[in-house]
Structures are given as structure tokens and as C-alpha cells.
Coordinates of C-alpha atoms in Angstrom, one line a residue:
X30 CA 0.0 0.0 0.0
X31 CA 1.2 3.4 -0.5
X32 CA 0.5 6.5 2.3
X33 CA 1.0 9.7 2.3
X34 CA 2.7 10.8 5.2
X35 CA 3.1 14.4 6.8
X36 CA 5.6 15.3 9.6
X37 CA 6.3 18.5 10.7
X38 CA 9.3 18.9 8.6
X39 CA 8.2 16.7 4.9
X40 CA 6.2 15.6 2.9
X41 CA 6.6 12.6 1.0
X42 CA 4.9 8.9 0.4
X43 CA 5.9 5.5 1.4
X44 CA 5.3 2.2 0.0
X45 CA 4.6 -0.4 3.0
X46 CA 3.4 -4.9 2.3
X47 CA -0.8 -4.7 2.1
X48 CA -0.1 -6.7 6.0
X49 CA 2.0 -4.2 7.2
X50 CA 1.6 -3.4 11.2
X51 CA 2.0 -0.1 13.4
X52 CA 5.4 -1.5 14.1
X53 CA 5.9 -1.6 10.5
X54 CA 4.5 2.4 10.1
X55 CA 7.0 3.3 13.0
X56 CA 10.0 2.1 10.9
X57 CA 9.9 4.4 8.4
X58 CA 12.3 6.6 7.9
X59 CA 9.7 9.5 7.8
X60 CA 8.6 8.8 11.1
X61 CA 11.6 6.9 13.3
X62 CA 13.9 10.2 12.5
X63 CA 11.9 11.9 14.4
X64 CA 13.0 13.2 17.9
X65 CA 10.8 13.1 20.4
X66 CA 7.3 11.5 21.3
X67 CA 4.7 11.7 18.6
X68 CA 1.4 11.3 17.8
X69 CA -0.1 10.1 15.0
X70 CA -3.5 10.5 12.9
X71 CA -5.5 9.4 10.6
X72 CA -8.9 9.2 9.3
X73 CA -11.2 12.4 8.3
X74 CA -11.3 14.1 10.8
X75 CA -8.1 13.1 11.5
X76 CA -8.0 11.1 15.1
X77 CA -5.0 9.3 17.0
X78 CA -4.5 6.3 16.6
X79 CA -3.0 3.7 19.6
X80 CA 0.6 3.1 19.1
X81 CA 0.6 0.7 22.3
X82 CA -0.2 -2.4 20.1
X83 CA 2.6 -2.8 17.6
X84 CA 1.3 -6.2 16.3
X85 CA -1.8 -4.7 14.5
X86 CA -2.2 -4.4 10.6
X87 CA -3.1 -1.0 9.5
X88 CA -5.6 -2.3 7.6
X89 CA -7.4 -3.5 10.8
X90 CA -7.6 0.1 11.9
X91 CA -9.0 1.8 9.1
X92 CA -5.8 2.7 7.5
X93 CA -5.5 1.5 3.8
X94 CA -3.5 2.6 0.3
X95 CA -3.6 5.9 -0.9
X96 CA -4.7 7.1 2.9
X97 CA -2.8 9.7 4.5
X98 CA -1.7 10.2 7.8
X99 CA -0.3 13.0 9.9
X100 CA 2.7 13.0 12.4
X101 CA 3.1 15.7 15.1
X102 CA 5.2 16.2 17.8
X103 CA 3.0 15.1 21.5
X104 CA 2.0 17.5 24.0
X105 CA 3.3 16.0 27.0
X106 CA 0.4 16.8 29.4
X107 CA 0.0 16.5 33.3
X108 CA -2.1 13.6 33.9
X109 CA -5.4 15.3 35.4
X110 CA -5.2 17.5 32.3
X111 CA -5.2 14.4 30.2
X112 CA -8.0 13.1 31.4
X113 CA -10.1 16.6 31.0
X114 CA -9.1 16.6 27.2
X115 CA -10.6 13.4 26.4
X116 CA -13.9 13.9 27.4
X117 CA -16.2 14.4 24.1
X118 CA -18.1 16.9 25.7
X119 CA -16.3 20.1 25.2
X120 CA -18.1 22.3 27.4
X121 CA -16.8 20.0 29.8
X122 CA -13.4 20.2 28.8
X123 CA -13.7 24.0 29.0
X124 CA -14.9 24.0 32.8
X125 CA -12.0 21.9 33.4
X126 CA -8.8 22.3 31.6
X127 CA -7.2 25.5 30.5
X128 CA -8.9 28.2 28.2
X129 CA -8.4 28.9 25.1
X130 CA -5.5 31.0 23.5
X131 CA -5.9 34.6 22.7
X132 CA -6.1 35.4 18.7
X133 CA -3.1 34.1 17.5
X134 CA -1.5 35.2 13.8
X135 CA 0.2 33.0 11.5
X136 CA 3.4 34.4 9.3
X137 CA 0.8 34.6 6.5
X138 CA -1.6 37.0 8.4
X139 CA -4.0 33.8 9.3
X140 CA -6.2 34.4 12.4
X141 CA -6.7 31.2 14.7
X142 CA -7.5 30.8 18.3
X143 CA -6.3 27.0 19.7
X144 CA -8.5 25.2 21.7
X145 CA -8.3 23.5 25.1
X146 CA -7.8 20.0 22.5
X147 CA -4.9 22.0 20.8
X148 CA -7.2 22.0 17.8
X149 CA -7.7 25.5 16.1
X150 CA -10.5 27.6 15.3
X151 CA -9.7 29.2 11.9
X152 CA -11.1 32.4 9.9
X153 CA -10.2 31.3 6.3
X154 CA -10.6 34.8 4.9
X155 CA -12.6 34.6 0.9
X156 CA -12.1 37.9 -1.6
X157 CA -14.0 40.8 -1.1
X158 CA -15.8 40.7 -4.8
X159 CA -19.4 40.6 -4.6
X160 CA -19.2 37.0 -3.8
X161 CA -17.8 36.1 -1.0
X162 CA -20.9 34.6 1.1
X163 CA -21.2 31.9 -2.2
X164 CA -17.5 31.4 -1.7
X165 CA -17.7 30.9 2.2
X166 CA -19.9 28.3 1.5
X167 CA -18.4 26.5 -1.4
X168 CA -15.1 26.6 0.5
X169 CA -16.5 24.9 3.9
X170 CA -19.5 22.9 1.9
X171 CA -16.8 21.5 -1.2
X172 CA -13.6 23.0 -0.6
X173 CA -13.9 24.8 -3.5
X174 CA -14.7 28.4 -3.4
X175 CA -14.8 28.5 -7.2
X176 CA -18.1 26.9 -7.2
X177 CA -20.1 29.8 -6.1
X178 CA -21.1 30.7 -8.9
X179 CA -23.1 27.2 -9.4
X180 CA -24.4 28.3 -6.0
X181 CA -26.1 31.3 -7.5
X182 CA -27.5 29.6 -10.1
X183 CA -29.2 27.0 -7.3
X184 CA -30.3 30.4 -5.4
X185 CA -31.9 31.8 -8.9
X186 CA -33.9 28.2 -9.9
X187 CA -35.4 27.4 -5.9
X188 CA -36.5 31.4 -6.4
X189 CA -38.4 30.5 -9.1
X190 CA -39.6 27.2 -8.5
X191 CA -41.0 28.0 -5.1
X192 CA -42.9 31.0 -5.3
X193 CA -45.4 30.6 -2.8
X194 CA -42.3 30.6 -0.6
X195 CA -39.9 33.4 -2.2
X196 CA -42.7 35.9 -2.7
X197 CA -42.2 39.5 -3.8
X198 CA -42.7 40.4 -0.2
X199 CA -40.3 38.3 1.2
X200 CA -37.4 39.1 -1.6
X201 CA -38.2 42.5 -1.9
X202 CA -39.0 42.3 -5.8
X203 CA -40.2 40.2 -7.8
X204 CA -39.3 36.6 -8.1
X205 CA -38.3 36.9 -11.3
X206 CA -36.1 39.8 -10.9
X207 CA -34.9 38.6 -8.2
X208 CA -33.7 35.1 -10.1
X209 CA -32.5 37.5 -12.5
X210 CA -30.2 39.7 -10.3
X211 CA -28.9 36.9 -8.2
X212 CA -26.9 35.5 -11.1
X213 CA -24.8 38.5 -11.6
X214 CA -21.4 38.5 -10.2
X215 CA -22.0 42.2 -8.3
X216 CA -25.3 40.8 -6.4
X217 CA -24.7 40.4 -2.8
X218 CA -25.7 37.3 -1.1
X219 CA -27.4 37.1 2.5
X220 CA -30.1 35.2 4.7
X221 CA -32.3 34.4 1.7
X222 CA -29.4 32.7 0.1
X223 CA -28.3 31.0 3.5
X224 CA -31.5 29.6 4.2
X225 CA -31.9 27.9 0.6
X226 CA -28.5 26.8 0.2
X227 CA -28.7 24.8 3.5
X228 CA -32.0 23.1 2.7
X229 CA -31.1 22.5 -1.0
X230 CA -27.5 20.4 0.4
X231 CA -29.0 19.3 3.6
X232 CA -27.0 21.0 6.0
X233 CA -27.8 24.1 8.7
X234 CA -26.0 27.2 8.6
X235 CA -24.4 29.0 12.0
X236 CA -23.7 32.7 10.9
X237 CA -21.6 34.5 13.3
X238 CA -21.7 38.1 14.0
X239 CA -18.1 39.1 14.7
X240 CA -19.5 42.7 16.1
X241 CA -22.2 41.0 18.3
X242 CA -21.3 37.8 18.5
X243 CA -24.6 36.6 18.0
X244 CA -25.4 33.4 16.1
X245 CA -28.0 33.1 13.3
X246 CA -29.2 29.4 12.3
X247 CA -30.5 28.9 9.0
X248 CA -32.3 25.6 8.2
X249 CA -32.2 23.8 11.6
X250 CA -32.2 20.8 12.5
X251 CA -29.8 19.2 10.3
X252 CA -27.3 16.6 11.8
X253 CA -24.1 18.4 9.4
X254 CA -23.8 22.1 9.6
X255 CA -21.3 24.7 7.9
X256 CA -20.1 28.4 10.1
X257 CA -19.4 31.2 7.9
X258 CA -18.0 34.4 9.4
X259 CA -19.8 37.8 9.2
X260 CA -18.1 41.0 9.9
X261 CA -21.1 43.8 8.8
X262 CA -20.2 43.4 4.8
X263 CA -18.0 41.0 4.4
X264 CA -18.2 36.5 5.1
X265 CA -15.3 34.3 5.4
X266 CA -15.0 30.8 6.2
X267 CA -14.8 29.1 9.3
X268 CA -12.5 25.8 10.2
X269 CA -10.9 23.6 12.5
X270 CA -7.7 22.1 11.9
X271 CA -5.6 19.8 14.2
X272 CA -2.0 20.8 12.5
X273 CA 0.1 22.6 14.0
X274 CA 0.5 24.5 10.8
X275 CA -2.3 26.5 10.6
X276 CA -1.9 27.7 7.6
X277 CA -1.8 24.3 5.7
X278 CA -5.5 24.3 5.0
X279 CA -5.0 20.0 3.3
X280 CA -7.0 18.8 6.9
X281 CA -9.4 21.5 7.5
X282 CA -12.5 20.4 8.5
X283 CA -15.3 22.7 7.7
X284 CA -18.5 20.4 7.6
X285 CA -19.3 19.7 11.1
X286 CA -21.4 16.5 12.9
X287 CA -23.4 18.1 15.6
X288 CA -23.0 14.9 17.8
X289 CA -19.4 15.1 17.6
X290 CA -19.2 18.3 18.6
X291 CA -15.6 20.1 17.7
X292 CA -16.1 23.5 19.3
X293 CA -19.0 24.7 21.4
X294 CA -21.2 28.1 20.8
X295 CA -18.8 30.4 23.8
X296 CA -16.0 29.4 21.3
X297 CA -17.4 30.9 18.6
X298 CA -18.4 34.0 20.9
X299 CA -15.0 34.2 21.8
X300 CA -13.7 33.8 18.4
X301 CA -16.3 36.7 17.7
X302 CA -15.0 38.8 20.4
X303 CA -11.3 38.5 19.5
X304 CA -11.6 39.2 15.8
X305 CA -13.9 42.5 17.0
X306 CA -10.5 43.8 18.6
X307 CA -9.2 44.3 16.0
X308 CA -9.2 47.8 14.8
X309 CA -11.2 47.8 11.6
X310 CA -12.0 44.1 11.2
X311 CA -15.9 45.1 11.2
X312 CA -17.4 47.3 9.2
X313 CA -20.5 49.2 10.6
X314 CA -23.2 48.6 8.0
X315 CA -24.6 52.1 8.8
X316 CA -21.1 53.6 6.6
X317 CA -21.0 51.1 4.0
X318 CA -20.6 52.5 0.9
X319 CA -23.5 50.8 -1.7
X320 CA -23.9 51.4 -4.9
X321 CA -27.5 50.5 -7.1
X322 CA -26.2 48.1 -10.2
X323 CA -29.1 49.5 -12.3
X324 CA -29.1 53.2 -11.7
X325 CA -25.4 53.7 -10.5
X326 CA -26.4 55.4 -7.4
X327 CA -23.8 55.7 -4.1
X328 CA -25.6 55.3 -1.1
X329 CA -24.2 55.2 2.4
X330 CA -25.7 52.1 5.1
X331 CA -28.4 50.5 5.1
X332 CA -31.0 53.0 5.7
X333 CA -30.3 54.7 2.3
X334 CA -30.3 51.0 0.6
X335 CA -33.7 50.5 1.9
X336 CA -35.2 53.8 1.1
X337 CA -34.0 53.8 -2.4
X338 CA -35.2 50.4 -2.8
X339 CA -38.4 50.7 -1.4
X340 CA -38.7 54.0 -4.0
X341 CA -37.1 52.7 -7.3
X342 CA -37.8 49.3 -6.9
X343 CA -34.2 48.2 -7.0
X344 CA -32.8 45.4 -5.7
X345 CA -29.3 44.9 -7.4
X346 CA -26.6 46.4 -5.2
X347 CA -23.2 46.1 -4.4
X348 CA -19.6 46.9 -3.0
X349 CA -18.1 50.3 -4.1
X350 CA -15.0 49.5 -6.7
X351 CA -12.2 51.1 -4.9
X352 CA -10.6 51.5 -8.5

């Protein structure tokens, strides 16, 4: 079988017998010129696996050719901490063991807060063009942010298809111009286009307010659920990842099981409340900067948006070019 195997220094793949054991995995040079105890992972999400019994054929354990696995150095923990971390509740863990880290920076400008687990909590920042709440979702949803724009063309069909549901009322124009106006690259996307994105995949949507901190649900009740990060005009994506390198996105996990929980709701609110200090990280959406896509006009939050709206019956808006 052949693995892919990351340490915290390579890269590379190894070629190990179809039988081969942990004892067998250990021997490679990858792994036994490491210094140190180590852990190592495997699986999506990536768990540890027990490297007490040497005798047992990868195969056994999930492990099979073309998987890859993940070496990292161990955390050598007191004992009563130990015992905190693996309890699957986290609240739990929180009440117990130590807090979480203060926003942290990587050398690439990558915010990330580590958890209690040593896992992170990760704003994978999107571009700011028109798009970016189709690309927060195609990046945690498919890993992919390039396929928001089939997103908006699933926004545009459910519009029309479900009418009694997307009324004029609701969208603010018609149905059809609204199905019209969400396929353009300059249309903004919001709660209308959370809500039918989750039920059309399946999944619930947590959008959190990095200003408030407040959590917004969209189609609930789903077992799998995506976070995307709002900051008054902008999304990004939310993830966890259990590498050290936190900017190695290759075992982010961005589709969540709610009962195997990863992170609890006061993480999030913390996450919130240490992206809001920074200086200029949200924008108030009372000075955004809007301009109308069918008349050209510049108007200034979202009081203006909604009175020329309600008077000119447009609804296609978006960012100021800063060209």
C-alpha cells in the first residue's frame, strides 16, 4: 500500500506490504527520524490512533493505500489534564482544563484561536468581490470556493420554483427579478441565500456576527452544519484544523457532525469577540458604501439601501469599486 505521510518537517509517500503493522509504520524513515514523542493521525477528521499495540495491521484500523496520515510532535500533558481533554463533551473540557489562547497570527496573516484539544479555530478569509458569502460556502461545503457561482445559479432556480415561498414580499422584488439579479457577479448574497443553500445540500447554517457575536441558524435541524463568518459586509470561512501549521488548510475540517461536537457556541463567541478587537475588522453597515447596479447610485448604510429600494424598486446592489 502506499500512504501519504506528513511530519512537521516533509512531505513525502511511502510504499509499505498490504499486511503491514503499526510496528511496521514506525519504521519508516519519515517517522523513526523523528526526535521526540509523537502522535499520529488518521482518518477524516483526523483522530489518533493507539501506538501501544505494535502487532496490528493497519488495515485493521481503518488505514488503507492511498490514505494519508499526519505526524506531530505530542504535547506531554500533566495527567489530570489528560484526562479533561478526552472527554467528548467540550463544554466539559472548557470548565475543566485551560482556556483557550488569545487570537493568535500566523506568518501569512491567518487568524486562529487553539482550543483547550490543541485544535484551532480558523477564519479562512474569501475575496472581497461581490461573492464572497457563495465562496464561504463553497469553501467549507466542497472546498472549493470556485463553485459559487453554481451556488447562484441554485439560489436563482429554488426562487423561481418556489414562489409561494420566495414571494415578492419576502425578496423585496419580484421573483423573477430577483432570479434575475442573483446571477450577476456584483449581487450580494445574505439570509435568503443561506437559508436555501442549507435546505437545497442538507445541512444548517451558524452565521456569526463578529460585532455582536450573535449566532444566526439557517435551516435547523440538520445533523451536518457549515459556520461562515460575518463582519457587517464581508463573510469568510470558518474551520478547525488539528495541525500545527495552521496555515496548511489540506485537513481542514469545515463540515461539522453536531453529535461530535468540535467547538461549542462560547468558542465561537470568543472567536467573535477576538476578531472585533481588532481595529477595523468590522465594518458598521450604517457607513458602508453601496452602490445601485441598475441606476449607478452611491448610497451610504443601510437605511439609504432601503429607502431607495423601497422608491425605485431596485434590488441589485453592491460593493463600491475602490478603482
Amino acid at each position: 500500500m502506499r500512504i501519504k505521510i506528513r511530519t512537521p518537517v516533509a512531505e513525502n509517500i511511502s510504499v509499505l506490504d498490504d499486511s503491514a503493522t503499526i510496528q511496521d509504520l514506525l519504521k519508516l524513515e519519515a517517522i523513526d527520524s523523528l526526535f521526540g514523542e509523537i502522535v499520529i493521525k488518521s482518518g477524516y477528521p483526523p483522530r489518533p490512533i493507539d501506538l501501544k499495540s505494535l502487532d496490528i495491521q493497519l488495515e485493521s484500523i481503518g488505514i488503507k493505500n492511498g490514505d494519508k496520515i499526519v505526524v506531530e510532535k505530542q504535547h506531554i500533558l500533566r495527567p489530570d489534564v489528560r484526562k479533561d481533554l478526552s472527554s467528548p463533551d467540550p463544554d466539559e473540557r472548557h470548565k475543566k482544563s485551560k482556556r483557550r489562547s488569545n487570537l493568535q497570527t500566523t506568518r501569512t496573516g491567518t487568524y486562529y484561536v487553539k482550543l483547550p484539544d490543541y485544535s484551532n479555530m480558523v477564519l479562512r478569509e474569501v475575496p472581497s468581490d461581490n461573492s464572497c458569502l457563495f465562496r464561504s460556502f463553497a469553501s467549507a461545503f466542497f472546498r472549493d470556493p470556485d463553485q459559487g457561482t453554481k451556488l447562484r445559479q441554485i439560489v436563482s432556480e429554488k426562487v423561481l420554483r418556489d414562489q409561494k415561498t420566495w414571494t415578492g414580499a419576502i425578496l423585496g422584488s419580484s421573483p423573477e427579478n430577483y432570479a434575475k439579479n442573483v446571477l450577476k457577479d456584483t449581487f450580494w448574497g445574505g439570509a435568503i441565500e443561506l437559508q436555501i443553500l442549507g435546505k437545497q445540500f442538507g445541512i444548517s447554517i451558524q452565521s456569526l456576527d463578529i460585532k455582536t457575536g450573535r449566532i444566526d441558524l439557517f435551516n435547523p435541524g440538520c445533523e451536518n452544519f457549515i459556520v461562515v463568518l460575518y463582519s457587517g459586509i464581508h463573510f469568510d470561512c470558518f474551520a478547525i484544523t488539528v495541525l500545527n501549521d495552521v496555515d496548511d488548510t489540506d485537513l481542514d475540517i469545515t463540515l461539522f457532525d453536531r453529535k461530535k461536537r468540535l467547538f461549542t457556541d462560547d468558542d465561537l463567541k470568543f472567536f467573535a469577540k477576538e476578531l472585533n478587537s481588532i481595529k477595523g475588522f468590522v465594518t458598521d453597515p450604517s457607513s458602508i458604501e453601496t452602490k445601485c447596479n441598475v441606476c449607478g447610485s452611491i448610497l451610504i448604510g443601510e437605511k439609504q439601501v432601503a429607502e431607495h429600494a423601497l422608491k425605485t424598486k431596485h434590488t441589485d446592489f453592491g460593493e463600491v469599486s475602490d478603482n
